[in-house]
Short mmCIF file of C-alpha atoms in Angstrom, two decimals:
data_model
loop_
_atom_site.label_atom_id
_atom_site.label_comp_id
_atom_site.label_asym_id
_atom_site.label_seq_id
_atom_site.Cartn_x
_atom_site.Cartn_y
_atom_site.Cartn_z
CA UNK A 286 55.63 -37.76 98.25
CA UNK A 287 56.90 -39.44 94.98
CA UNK A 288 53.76 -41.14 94.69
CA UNK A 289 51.65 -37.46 94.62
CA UNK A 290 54.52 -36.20 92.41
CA UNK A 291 53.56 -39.30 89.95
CA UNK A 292 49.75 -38.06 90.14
CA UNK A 293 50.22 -34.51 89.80
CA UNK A 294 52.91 -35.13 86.94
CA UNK A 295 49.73 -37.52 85.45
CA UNK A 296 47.08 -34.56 85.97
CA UNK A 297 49.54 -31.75 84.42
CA UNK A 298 50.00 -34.38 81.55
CA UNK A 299 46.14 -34.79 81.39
CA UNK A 300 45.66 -31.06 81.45
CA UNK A 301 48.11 -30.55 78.80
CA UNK A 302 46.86 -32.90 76.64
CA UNK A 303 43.04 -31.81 76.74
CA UNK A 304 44.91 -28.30 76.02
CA UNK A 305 45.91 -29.31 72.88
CA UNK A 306 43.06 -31.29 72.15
CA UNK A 307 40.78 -28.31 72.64
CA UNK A 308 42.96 -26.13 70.52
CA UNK A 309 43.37 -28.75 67.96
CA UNK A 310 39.33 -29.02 68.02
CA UNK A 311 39.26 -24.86 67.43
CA UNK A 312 41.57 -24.98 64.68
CA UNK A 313 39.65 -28.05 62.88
CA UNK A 314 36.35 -26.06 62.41
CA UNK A 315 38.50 -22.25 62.18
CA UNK A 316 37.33 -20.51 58.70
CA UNK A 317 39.30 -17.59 57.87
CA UNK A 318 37.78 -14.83 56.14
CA UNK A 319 38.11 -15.70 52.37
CA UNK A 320 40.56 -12.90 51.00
CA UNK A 321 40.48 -11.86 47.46
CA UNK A 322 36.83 -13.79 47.11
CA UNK A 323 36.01 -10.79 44.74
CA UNK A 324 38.34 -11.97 42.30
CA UNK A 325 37.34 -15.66 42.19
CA UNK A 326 34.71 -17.13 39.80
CA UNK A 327 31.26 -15.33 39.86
CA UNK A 328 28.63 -17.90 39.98
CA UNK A 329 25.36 -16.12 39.97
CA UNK A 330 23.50 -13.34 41.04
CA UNK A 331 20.45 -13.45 42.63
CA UNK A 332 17.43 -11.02 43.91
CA UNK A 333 15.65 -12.09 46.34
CA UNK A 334 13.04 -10.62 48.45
CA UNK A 335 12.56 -7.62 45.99
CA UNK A 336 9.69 -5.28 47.57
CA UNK A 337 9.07 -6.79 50.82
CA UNK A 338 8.45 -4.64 53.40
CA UNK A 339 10.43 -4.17 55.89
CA UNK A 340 13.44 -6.33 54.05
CA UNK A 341 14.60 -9.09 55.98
CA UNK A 342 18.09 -10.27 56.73
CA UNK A 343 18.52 -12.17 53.53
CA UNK A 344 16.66 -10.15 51.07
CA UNK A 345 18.73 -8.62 48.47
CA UNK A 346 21.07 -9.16 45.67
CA UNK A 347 23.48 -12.27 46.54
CA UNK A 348 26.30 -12.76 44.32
CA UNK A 349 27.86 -15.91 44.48
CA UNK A 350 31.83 -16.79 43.80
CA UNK A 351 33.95 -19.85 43.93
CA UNK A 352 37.43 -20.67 43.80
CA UNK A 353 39.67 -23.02 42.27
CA UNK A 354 38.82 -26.25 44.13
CA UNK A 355 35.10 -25.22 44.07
CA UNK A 356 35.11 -25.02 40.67
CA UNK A 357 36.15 -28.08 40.43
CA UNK A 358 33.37 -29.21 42.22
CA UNK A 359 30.70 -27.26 40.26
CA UNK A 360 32.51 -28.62 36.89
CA UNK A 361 32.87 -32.40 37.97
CA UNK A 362 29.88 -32.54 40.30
CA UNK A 363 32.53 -33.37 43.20
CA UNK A 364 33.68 -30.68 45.76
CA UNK A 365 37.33 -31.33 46.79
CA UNK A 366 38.76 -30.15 50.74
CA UNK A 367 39.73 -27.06 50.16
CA UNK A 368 36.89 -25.38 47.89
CA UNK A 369 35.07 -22.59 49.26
CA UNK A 370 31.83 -20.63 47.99
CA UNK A 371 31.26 -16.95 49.08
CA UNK A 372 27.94 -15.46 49.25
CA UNK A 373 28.05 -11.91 49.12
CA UNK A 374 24.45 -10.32 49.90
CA UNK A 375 24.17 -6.85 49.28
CA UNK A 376 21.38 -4.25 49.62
CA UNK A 377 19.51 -3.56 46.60
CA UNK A 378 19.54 0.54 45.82
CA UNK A 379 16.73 0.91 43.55
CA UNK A 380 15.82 3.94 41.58
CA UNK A 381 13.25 3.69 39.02
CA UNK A 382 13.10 0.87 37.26
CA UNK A 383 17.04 0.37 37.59
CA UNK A 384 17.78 -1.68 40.85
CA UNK A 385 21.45 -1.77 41.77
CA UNK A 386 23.74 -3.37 44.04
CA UNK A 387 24.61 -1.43 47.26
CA UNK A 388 26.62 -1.63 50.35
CA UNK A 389 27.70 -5.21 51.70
CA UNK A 390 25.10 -6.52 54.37
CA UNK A 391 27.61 -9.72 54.85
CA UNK A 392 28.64 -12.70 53.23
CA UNK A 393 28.44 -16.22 54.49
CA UNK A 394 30.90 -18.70 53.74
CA UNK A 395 31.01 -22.63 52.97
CA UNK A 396 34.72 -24.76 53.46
CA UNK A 397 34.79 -28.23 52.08
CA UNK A 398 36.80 -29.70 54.77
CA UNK A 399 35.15 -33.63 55.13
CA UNK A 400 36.78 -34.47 58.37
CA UNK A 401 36.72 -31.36 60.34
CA UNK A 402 33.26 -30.93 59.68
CA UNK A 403 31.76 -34.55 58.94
CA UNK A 404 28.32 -33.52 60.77
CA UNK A 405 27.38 -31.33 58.61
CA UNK A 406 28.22 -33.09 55.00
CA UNK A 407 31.43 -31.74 54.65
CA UNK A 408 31.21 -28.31 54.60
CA UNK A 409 31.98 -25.58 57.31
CA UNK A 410 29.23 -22.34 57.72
CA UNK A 411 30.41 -19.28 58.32
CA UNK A 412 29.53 -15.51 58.24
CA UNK A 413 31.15 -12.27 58.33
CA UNK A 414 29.10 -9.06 59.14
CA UNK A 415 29.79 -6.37 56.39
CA UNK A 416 33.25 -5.84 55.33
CA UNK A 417 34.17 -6.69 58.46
CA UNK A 418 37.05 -9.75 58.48
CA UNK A 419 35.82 -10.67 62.13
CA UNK A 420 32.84 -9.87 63.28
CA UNK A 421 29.46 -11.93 62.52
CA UNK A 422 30.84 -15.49 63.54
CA UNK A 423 28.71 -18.18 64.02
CA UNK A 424 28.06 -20.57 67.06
CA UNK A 425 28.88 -23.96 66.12
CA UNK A 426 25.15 -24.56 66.85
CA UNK A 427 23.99 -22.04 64.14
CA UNK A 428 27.10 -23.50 61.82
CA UNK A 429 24.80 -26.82 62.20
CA UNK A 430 21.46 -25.08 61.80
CA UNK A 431 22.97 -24.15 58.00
CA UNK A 432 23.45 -27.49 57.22
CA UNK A 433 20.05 -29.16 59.23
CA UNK A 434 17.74 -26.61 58.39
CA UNK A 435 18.95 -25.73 54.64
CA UNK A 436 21.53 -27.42 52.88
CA UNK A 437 20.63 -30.53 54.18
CA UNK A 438 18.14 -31.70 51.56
CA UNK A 439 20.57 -30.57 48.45
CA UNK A 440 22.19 -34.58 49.44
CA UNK A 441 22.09 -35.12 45.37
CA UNK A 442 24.56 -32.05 44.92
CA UNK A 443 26.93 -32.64 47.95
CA UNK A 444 24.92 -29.76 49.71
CA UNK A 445 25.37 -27.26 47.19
CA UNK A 446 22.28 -25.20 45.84
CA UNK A 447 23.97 -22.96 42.77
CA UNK A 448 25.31 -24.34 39.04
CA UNK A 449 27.80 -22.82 37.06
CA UNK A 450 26.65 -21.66 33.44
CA UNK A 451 28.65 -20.49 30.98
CA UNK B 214 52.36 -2.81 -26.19
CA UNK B 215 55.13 -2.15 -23.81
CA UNK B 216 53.77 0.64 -22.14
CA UNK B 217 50.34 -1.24 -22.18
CA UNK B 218 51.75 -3.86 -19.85
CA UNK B 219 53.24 -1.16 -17.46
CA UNK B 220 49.93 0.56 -17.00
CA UNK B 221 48.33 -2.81 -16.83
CA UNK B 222 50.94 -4.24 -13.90
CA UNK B 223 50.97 -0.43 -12.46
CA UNK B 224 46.69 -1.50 -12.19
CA UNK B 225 47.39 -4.67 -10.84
CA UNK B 226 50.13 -3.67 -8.25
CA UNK B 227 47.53 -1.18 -6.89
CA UNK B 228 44.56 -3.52 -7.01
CA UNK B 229 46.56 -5.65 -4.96
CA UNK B 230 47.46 -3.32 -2.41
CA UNK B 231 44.39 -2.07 -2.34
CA UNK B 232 43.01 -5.42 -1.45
CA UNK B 233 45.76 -5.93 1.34
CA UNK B 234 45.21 -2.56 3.11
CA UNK B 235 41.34 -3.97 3.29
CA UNK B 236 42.44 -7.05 4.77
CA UNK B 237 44.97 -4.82 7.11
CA UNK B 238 41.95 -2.46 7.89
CA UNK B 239 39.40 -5.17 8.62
CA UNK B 240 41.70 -7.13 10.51
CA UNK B 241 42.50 -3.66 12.68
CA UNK B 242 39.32 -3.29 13.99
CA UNK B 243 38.44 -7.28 14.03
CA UNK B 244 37.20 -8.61 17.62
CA UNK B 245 37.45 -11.98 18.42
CA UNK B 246 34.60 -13.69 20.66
CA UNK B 247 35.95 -13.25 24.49
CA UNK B 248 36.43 -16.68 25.16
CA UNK B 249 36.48 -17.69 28.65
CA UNK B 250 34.96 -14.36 29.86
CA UNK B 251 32.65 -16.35 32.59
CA UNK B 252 35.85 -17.12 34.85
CA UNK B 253 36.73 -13.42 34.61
CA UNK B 254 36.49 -10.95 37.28
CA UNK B 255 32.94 -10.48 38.41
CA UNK B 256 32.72 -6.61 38.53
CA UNK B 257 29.01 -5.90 38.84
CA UNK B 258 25.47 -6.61 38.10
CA UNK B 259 22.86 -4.51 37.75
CA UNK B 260 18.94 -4.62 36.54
CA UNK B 261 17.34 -2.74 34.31
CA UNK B 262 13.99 -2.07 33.09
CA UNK B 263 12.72 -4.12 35.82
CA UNK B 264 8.20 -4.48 35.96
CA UNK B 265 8.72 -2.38 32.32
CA UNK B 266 6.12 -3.73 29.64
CA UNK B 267 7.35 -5.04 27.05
CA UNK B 268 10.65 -5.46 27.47
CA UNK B 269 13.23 -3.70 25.85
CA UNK B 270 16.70 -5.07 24.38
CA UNK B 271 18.49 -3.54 27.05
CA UNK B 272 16.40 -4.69 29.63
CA UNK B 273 16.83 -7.64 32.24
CA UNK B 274 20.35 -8.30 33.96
CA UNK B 275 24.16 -6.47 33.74
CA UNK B 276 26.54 -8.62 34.49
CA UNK B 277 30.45 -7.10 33.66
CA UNK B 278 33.31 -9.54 33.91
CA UNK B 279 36.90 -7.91 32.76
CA UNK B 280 40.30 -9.47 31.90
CA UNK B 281 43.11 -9.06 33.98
CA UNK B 282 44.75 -6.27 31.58
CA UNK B 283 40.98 -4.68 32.31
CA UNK B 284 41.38 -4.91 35.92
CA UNK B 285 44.83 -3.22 36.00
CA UNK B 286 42.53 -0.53 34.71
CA UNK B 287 40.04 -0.25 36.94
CA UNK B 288 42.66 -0.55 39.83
CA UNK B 289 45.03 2.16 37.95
CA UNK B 290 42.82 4.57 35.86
CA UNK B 291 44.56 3.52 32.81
CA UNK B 292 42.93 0.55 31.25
CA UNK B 293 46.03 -0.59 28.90
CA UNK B 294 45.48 -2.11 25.34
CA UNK B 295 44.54 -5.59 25.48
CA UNK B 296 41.84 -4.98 28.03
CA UNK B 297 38.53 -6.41 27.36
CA UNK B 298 35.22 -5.79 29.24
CA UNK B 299 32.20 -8.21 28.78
CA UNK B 300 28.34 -6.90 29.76
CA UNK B 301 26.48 -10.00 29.58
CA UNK B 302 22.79 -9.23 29.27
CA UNK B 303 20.15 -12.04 30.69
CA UNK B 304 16.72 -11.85 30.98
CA UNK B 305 15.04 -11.25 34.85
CA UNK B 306 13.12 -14.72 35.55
CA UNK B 307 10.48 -13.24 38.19
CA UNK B 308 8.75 -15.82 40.16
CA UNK B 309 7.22 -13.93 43.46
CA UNK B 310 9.55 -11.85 45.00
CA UNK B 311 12.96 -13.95 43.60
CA UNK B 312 14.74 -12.29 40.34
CA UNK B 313 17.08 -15.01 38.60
CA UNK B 314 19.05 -14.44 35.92
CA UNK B 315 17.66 -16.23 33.63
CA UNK B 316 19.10 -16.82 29.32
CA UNK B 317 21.83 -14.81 27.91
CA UNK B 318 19.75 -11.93 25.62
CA UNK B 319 23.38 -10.96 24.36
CA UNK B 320 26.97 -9.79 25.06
CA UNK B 321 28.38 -6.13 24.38
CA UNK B 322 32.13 -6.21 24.61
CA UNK B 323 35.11 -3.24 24.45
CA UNK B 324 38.25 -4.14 23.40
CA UNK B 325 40.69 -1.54 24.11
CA UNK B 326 43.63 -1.31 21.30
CA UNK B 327 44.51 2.49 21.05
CA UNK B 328 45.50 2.40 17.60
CA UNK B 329 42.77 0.27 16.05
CA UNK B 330 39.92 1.93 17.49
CA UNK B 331 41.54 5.48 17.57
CA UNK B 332 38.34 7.39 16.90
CA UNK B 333 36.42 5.98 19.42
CA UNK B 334 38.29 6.44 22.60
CA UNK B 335 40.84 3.54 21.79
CA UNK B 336 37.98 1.72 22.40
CA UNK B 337 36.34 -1.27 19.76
CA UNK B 338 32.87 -2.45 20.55
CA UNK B 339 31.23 -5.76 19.43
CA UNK B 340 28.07 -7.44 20.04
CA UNK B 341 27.48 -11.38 20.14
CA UNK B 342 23.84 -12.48 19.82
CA UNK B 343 22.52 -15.21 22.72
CA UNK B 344 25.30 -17.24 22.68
CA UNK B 345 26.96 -17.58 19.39
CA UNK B 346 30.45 -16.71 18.53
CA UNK B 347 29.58 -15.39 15.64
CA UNK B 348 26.03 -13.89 15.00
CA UNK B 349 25.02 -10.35 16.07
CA UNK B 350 28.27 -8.23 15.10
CA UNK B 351 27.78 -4.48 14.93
CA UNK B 352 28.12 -2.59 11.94
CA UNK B 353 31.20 -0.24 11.82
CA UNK B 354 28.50 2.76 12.04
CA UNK B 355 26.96 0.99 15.24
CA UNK B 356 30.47 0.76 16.77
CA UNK B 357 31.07 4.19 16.17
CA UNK B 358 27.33 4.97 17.51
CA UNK B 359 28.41 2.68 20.74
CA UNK B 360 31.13 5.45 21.67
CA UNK B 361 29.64 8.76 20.28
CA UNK B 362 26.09 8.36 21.63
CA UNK B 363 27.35 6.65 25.21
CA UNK B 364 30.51 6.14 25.72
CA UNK B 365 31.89 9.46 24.99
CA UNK B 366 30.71 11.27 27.60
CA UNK B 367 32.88 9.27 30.43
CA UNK B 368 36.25 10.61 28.72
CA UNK B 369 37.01 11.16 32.89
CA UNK B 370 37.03 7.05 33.10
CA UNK B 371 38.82 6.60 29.47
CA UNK B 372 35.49 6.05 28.57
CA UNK B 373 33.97 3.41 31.19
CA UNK B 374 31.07 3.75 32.86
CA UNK B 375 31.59 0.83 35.92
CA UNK B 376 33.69 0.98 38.48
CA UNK B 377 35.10 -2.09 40.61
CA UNK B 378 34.67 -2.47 44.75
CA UNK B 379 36.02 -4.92 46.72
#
């Protein structure tokens, strides 16, 4: 009796401990939505796609902002845990020869975070449908499909496609 | 000889404040370049005179960054004096269906100082050529023309045409 005690205390102790391990795993590659990215540093603006019939998912304006700790890395070349780049991608409403930009189709999201997500250079890949703050998440196997099929060859920039310009 | 020397200091005593109330009145509507205005708050782009042959000044890429007094305005309705609002004008690099934004063309700025640029909306507009600090400045007719043949009409807005979204 003690000795099943001793192996179901060892099992409850196992279970517990992948538990935590499993949360611990969820929280390491967790990106929150990136509040207040409107009022960061506006890197560029884009338009891509312009014409193309029908429009595909990433055609459109995409307007690209950075805070702090990005910054940083845009300035110095090196991108510190913690910076994040937004890319907002927005319809483009044209009417004549003015083309503006419309409602939010989504943003996707890049976390410098060089442990939690080491596979993919660094950086965590994320996406938010609309102005949604939750919806439009990412399997961890399209997360890597940002970095393999994409960011990937940008190795000379630490996997980061846009400059800053004054 | 007396009386000779009174009219003669009387002369100079008004040629002198003549010459500061110049200074005072030139330094009233003087605007300094916005320095910095890149790491202000992104609040739109838009393109103009896109596929238009040739090119006018006006055409190619909007983009408006405002200072933080400028943002309490577009949050509040009241922009307060102090704020400043930057259109940077770029030229649209086409290549295929991609639209970069591509050298500066010039800035347009407001600077909003209600008793300085009293007859034009509290409003003072400038203009920077490419990017020098110095070159391009408007004429005090062409800041006056800025409000009267534009501007004017958004009295609704205190005289701002943008608006900023989340």
């Amino acid at each position: 009796m003690k000795r099943d005690n001793f192996i179901l205390s060892l099992c409850m102790v196992g279970i517990v401990a992948m538990a935590f391990m499993s949360v611990e795993d969820i929280n390491d590659r967790s990106m929150p939505y990136p509040e207040g990215f409107r009022k960061w540093v506006h890197i560029k603006t884009t338009l891509t796609g312009f014409g193309r019939v029908p429009q595909t998912k990433l055609d459109g304006f995409h307007h690209i902002y950075a805070n702090e700790k990005a910054i940083t890395g845009y300035e110095t070349g090196h991108f510190p845990d913690g910076a994040i780049i937004v890319f907002d991608k927005q319809v483009a409403d044209t009417a004549r020869n003015v083309i503006k930009s419309g409602s939010r189709k989504f943003i996707n999201v890049m976390y410098k975070d060089s442990k939690a997500f080491a596979d993919t250079g660094g950086w965590g890949f994320e996406e938010f449908t609309g102005d949604s703050k939750t919806e439009g998440r990412l399997s961890v196997e399209r997360q890597q499909s940002c970095f393999k099929s994409c960011h990937q060859a940008q190795a000379s920039t630490e996997f980061v496609f846009t400059k800053f310009t004054n």
